[in-house]
Amino acid sequence: MDEWFKIVDGCAIQVGKHDKMGMNVIPLKDLTPDENKVMTLDLLKNMDPNDVQNEKSRGQIVVEVVYKPFKDLETERDLDNPNAVGKAPEGTPSGGGLLVVIVHEAQDIEGKHHTNPYVRLLFKGEEKRTKHVKKNRDPKWGEEFQFTLEEPPTSERLHVEVLSSSKMSLLHSKEYLGYVIINLADVVTNRRINEKYHLIDSRNGQIQIELQWKTS
């Protein structure tokens, strides 16, 4: 039971309390998922079926309940599979899919004249770029790019370049900080890959790229 006290001249004086009138439980096996149900429950002293105090009438309570399962089978499969990805949006070619490229971050990149890095993605003649990050050897982008394909890119490669540009340097306005070429066959098989790649033509530079292959 809950009690309330009032403080008077530093002393605690009991001014009220709550009495427990009764209790009951609802077995989940009696409920149908996602279906509203109105139930009338007898109030009991406790949940001991052998307690004679439960023979005394304590009134009833009417409740409306709905059972919402925490997760369905599809959610369980996704939790068991760390590489699970969602489906491609409506309108994606049925024989192909959606290639998602997420440029997370890079570490230990450095230009000779400036380090204002950005990433350029080259794939099947299409080019996409991240925003520039000024004066940062460990830039974070967290940018997502999408390519809609007519067929799985099992024989394709993604060209990833890290560059730096500066409007202050007329002779060296652009610098290459490194690149990597990623074969896409693995992402078609595994659905999701999230790895760090060593940048070619960079002393210690690395870049983290996440790839997802989504089908309808």
C-alpha positions as a Markdown table, in Angstrom:
| # | Residue | x | y | z |
|---|---|---|---|---|
| 1 | Met | 0.0 | 0.0 | 0.0 |
| 2 | Asp | 1.1 | 3.6 | -0.7 |
| 3 | Glu | 1.2 | 6.2 | 2.1 |
| 4 | Trp | 1.4 | 10.0 | 2.0 |
| 5 | Phe | 3.0 | 12.1 | 4.7 |
| 6 | Lys | 2.8 | 15.8 | 5.4 |
| 7 | Ile | 5.8 | 17.5 | 6.9 |
| 8 | Val | 4.9 | 19.8 | 9.8 |
| 9 | Asp | 7.6 | 21.5 | 11.9 |
| 10 | Gly | 10.1 | 18.9 | 10.7 |
| 11 | Cys | 7.8 | 16.0 | 11.7 |
| 12 | Ala | 6.2 | 13.5 | 9.3 |
| 13 | Ile | 2.4 | 13.2 | 9.8 |
| 14 | Gln | 0.4 | 10.5 | 8.0 |
| 15 | Val | -2.4 | 12.2 | 6.1 |
| 16 | Gly | -3.6 | 9.5 | 3.8 |
| 17 | Lys | -2.9 | 6.1 | 2.2 |
| 18 | His | -4.0 | 3.8 | -0.7 |
| 19 | Asp | -5.5 | 0.4 | 0.0 |
| 20 | Lys | -5.1 | -2.4 | -2.4 |
| 21 | Met | -8.7 | -3.6 | -3.3 |
| 22 | Gly | -7.8 | -6.7 | -5.3 |
| 23 | Met | -5.9 | -8.1 | -8.2 |
| 24 | Asn | -6.0 | -10.6 | -11.1 |
| 25 | Val | -4.0 | -11.7 | -14.1 |
| 26 | Ile | -4.9 | -12.3 | -17.8 |
| 27 | Pro | -3.2 | -15.3 | -19.5 |
| 28 | Leu | -1.8 | -14.3 | -22.9 |
| 29 | Lys | -3.0 | -17.7 | -24.3 |
| 30 | Asp | -6.6 | -16.4 | -23.8 |
| 31 | Leu | -5.9 | -13.5 | -26.2 |
| 32 | Thr | -5.8 | -13.3 | -30.0 |
| 33 | Pro | -3.0 | -11.1 | -31.3 |
| 34 | Asp | -4.2 | -7.6 | -32.5 |
| 35 | Glu | -7.8 | -8.3 | -31.5 |
| 36 | Asn | -9.6 | -6.1 | -28.9 |
| 37 | Lys | -11.3 | -8.1 | -26.1 |
| 38 | Val | -13.5 | -6.9 | -23.2 |
| 39 | Met | -13.1 | -9.0 | -20.1 |
| 40 | Thr | -14.7 | -9.0 | -16.6 |
| 41 | Leu | -12.3 | -10.1 | -13.9 |
| 42 | Asp | -13.0 | -11.0 | -10.3 |
| 43 | Leu | -10.8 | -9.1 | -7.8 |
| 44 | Leu | -8.8 | -11.5 | -5.6 |
| 45 | Lys | -6.7 | -11.0 | -2.5 |
| 46 | Asn | -3.7 | -12.7 | -4.1 |
| 47 | Met | -2.9 | -15.2 | -6.8 |
| 48 | Asp | -2.7 | -18.2 | -4.5 |
| 49 | Pro | -5.5 | -20.6 | -5.6 |
| 50 | Asn | -5.5 | -22.2 | -2.1 |
| 51 | Asp | -5.9 | -19.0 | -0.1 |
| 52 | Val | -9.4 | -19.0 | 1.5 |
| 53 | Gln | -9.3 | -15.2 | 1.5 |
| 54 | Asn | -9.9 | -15.4 | -2.2 |
| 55 | Glu | -13.4 | -16.8 | -1.5 |
| 56 | Lys | -14.5 | -13.4 | -0.2 |
| 57 | Ser | -16.2 | -11.2 | -2.8 |
| 58 | Arg | -14.1 | -8.2 | -3.6 |
| 59 | Gly | -15.9 | -6.9 | -6.6 |
| 60 | Gln | -15.1 | -7.0 | -10.3 |
| 61 | Ile | -13.3 | -4.9 | -12.9 |
| 62 | Val | -14.1 | -4.6 | -16.6 |
| 63 | Val | -11.1 | -4.1 | -18.9 |
| 64 | Glu | -10.5 | -3.9 | -22.6 |
| 65 | Val | -7.2 | -5.4 | -23.7 |
| 66 | Val | -5.4 | -6.0 | -27.0 |
| 67 | Tyr | -2.4 | -8.2 | -27.3 |
| 68 | Lys | 0.4 | -6.8 | -29.5 |
| 69 | Pro | 3.2 | -9.4 | -30.1 |
| 70 | Phe | 6.6 | -7.8 | -29.7 |
| 71 | Lys | 8.0 | -9.3 | -32.9 |
| 72 | Asp | 6.8 | -11.4 | -35.8 |
| 73 | Leu | 8.7 | -14.2 | -37.6 |
| 74 | Glu | 10.1 | -11.8 | -40.2 |
| 75 | Thr | 11.6 | -9.6 | -37.4 |
| 76 | Glu | 13.1 | -12.6 | -35.7 |
| 77 | Arg | 14.8 | -13.6 | -39.0 |
| 78 | Asp | 16.2 | -10.1 | -39.4 |
| 79 | Leu | 17.6 | -10.1 | -35.8 |
| 80 | Asp | 19.2 | -13.5 | -36.5 |
| 81 | Asn | 20.8 | -12.2 | -39.7 |
| 82 | Pro | 23.1 | -9.2 | -39.2 |
| 83 | Asn | 23.3 | -8.7 | -43.0 |
| 84 | Ala | 19.5 | -8.4 | -43.5 |
| 85 | Val | 18.3 | -5.4 | -45.5 |
| 86 | Gly | 14.9 | -4.1 | -46.4 |
| 87 | Lys | 13.3 | -4.5 | -49.8 |
| 88 | Ala | 13.8 | -2.3 | -52.7 |
| 89 | Pro | 11.2 | 0.4 | -53.3 |
| 90 | Glu | 8.2 | -0.1 | -55.6 |
| 91 | Gly | 9.2 | 0.4 | -59.2 |
| 92 | Thr | 12.6 | -1.3 | -59.0 |
| 93 | Pro | 13.2 | -3.6 | -62.0 |
| 94 | Ser | 12.1 | -7.1 | -61.1 |
| 95 | Gly | 15.2 | -8.8 | -62.4 |
| 96 | Gly | 17.5 | -6.2 | -60.9 |
| 97 | Gly | 17.6 | -4.2 | -57.7 |
| 98 | Leu | 18.9 | -1.2 | -55.8 |
| 99 | Leu | 22.6 | -0.8 | -54.9 |
| 100 | Val | 22.9 | 1.3 | -51.8 |
| 101 | Val | 26.4 | 2.9 | -51.0 |
| 102 | Ile | 26.9 | 4.5 | -47.7 |
| 103 | Val | 30.1 | 6.5 | -47.3 |
| 104 | His | 30.7 | 6.5 | -43.5 |
| 105 | Glu | 34.2 | 8.0 | -42.8 |
| 106 | Ala | 37.9 | 7.9 | -43.5 |
| 107 | Gln | 41.0 | 8.0 | -41.3 |
| 108 | Asp | 44.6 | 9.1 | -41.7 |
| 109 | Ile | 44.3 | 10.9 | -45.0 |
| 110 | Glu | 46.6 | 13.8 | -45.8 |
| 111 | Gly | 47.2 | 15.9 | -48.8 |
| 112 | Lys | 50.5 | 17.6 | -49.7 |
| 113 | His | 49.0 | 21.1 | -50.0 |
| 114 | His | 45.6 | 20.9 | -48.4 |
| 115 | Thr | 43.2 | 18.3 | -46.8 |
| 116 | Asn | 39.6 | 19.3 | -47.5 |
| 117 | Pro | 38.4 | 15.8 | -48.4 |
| 118 | Tyr | 35.4 | 14.6 | -50.3 |
| 119 | Val | 34.5 | 11.3 | -51.9 |
| 120 | Arg | 33.7 | 10.6 | -55.5 |
| 121 | Leu | 31.9 | 7.4 | -56.6 |
| 122 | Leu | 32.2 | 6.2 | -60.1 |
| 123 | Phe | 29.9 | 3.4 | -61.2 |
| 124 | Lys | 28.7 | 2.4 | -64.7 |
| 125 | Gly | 29.4 | 5.9 | -66.1 |
| 126 | Glu | 27.5 | 7.6 | -63.2 |
| 127 | Glu | 29.3 | 9.9 | -60.8 |
| 128 | Lys | 28.2 | 10.9 | -57.2 |
| 129 | Arg | 30.0 | 13.0 | -54.7 |
| 130 | Thr | 29.8 | 13.6 | -50.9 |
| 131 | Lys | 30.1 | 17.1 | -49.3 |
| 132 | His | 33.5 | 18.6 | -48.6 |
| 133 | Val | 34.9 | 18.5 | -45.1 |
| 134 | Lys | 37.4 | 21.3 | -44.5 |
| 135 | Lys | 40.8 | 20.7 | -42.9 |
| 136 | Asn | 40.2 | 17.2 | -41.5 |
| 137 | Arg | 42.3 | 14.1 | -41.8 |
| 138 | Asp | 39.6 | 11.9 | -40.2 |
| 139 | Pro | 36.4 | 13.1 | -42.0 |
| 140 | Lys | 33.0 | 11.7 | -41.3 |
| 141 | Trp | 30.3 | 11.9 | -44.0 |
| 142 | Gly | 27.5 | 9.4 | -43.3 |
| 143 | Glu | 26.0 | 10.0 | -46.8 |
| 144 | Glu | 23.9 | 7.5 | -48.7 |
| 145 | Phe | 23.8 | 7.0 | -52.5 |
| 146 | Gln | 21.6 | 4.8 | -54.6 |
| 147 | Phe | 22.0 | 3.1 | -58.0 |
| 148 | Thr | 19.0 | 1.4 | -59.6 |
| 149 | Leu | 20.1 | -1.5 | -61.7 |
| 150 | Glu | 18.4 | -3.8 | -64.3 |
| 151 | Glu | 20.4 | -6.8 | -63.1 |
| 152 | Pro | 22.6 | -7.9 | -60.2 |
| 153 | Pro | 26.1 | -6.3 | -60.4 |
| 154 | Thr | 27.9 | -9.6 | -60.0 |
| 155 | Ser | 30.6 | -8.7 | -62.5 |
| 156 | Glu | 30.7 | -4.9 | -61.7 |
| 157 | Arg | 33.1 | -2.8 | -59.7 |
| 158 | Leu | 32.7 | 0.4 | -57.7 |
| 159 | His | 35.4 | 3.0 | -58.0 |
| 160 | Val | 35.8 | 5.1 | -54.9 |
| 161 | Glu | 38.1 | 8.1 | -54.9 |
| 162 | Val | 39.0 | 10.5 | -52.0 |
| 163 | Leu | 40.0 | 13.9 | -53.2 |
| 164 | Ser | 40.7 | 17.3 | -51.7 |
| 165 | Ser | 40.0 | 20.7 | -53.3 |
| 166 | Ser | 40.9 | 24.3 | -52.3 |
| 167 | Lys | 40.0 | 27.6 | -53.9 |
| 168 | Met | 43.0 | 29.2 | -52.1 |
| 169 | Ser | 45.6 | 27.1 | -54.1 |
| 170 | Leu | 45.6 | 28.1 | -57.7 |
| 171 | Leu | 48.4 | 25.7 | -58.7 |
| 172 | His | 47.1 | 22.8 | -56.6 |
| 173 | Ser | 43.4 | 23.3 | -56.5 |
| 174 | Lys | 42.7 | 19.5 | -56.5 |
| 175 | Glu | 44.6 | 16.6 | -55.0 |
| 176 | Tyr | 44.1 | 12.8 | -55.0 |
| 177 | Leu | 44.3 | 11.4 | -51.5 |
| 178 | Gly | 43.7 | 7.7 | -52.5 |
| 179 | Tyr | 41.3 | 5.4 | -54.1 |
| 180 | Val | 39.9 | 1.8 | -53.9 |
| 181 | Ile | 38.1 | -0.4 | -56.3 |
| 182 | Ile | 35.4 | -2.7 | -54.8 |
| 183 | Asn | 34.1 | -5.8 | -56.5 |
| 184 | Leu | 30.4 | -6.0 | -56.0 |
| 185 | Ala | 29.8 | -9.8 | -56.3 |
| 186 | Asp | 30.1 | -10.3 | -52.5 |
| 187 | Val | 27.3 | -7.7 | -51.7 |
| 188 | Val | 25.0 | -9.5 | -54.2 |
| 189 | Thr | 25.6 | -12.8 | -52.3 |
| 190 | Asn | 25.6 | -11.4 | -48.7 |
| 191 | Arg | 23.1 | -8.5 | -49.2 |
| 192 | Arg | 25.1 | -6.2 | -46.9 |
| 193 | Ile | 28.9 | -5.5 | -46.5 |
| 194 | Asn | 30.3 | -2.9 | -44.1 |
| 195 | Glu | 34.1 | -2.7 | -44.2 |
| 196 | Lys | 37.2 | -0.5 | -44.0 |
| 197 | Tyr | 39.4 | -0.4 | -47.1 |
| 198 | His | 43.0 | 0.7 | -47.3 |
| 199 | Leu | 43.3 | 3.5 | -49.8 |
| 200 | Ile | 45.7 | 2.9 | -52.7 |
| 201 | Asp | 48.3 | 5.7 | -53.2 |
| 202 | Ser | 47.8 | 6.7 | -49.5 |
| 203 | Arg | 50.4 | 6.0 | -46.8 |
| 204 | Asn | 47.9 | 5.0 | -44.0 |
| 205 | Gly | 44.6 | 6.2 | -45.3 |
| 206 | Gln | 41.5 | 4.1 | -44.9 |
| 207 | Ile | 37.8 | 4.5 | -45.8 |
| 208 | Gln | 34.7 | 2.8 | -44.4 |
| 209 | Ile | 32.1 | 2.0 | -47.0 |
| 210 | Glu | 28.8 | 0.1 | -46.5 |
| 211 | Leu | 27.1 | -1.6 | -49.4 |
| 212 | Gln | 23.6 | -3.0 | -49.6 |
| 213 | Trp | 21.9 | -4.9 | -52.3 |
| 214 | Lys | 18.1 | -4.7 | -52.2 |
| 215 | Thr | 15.6 | -6.6 | -54.3 |
| 216 | Ser | 11.8 | -6.2 | -54.6 |
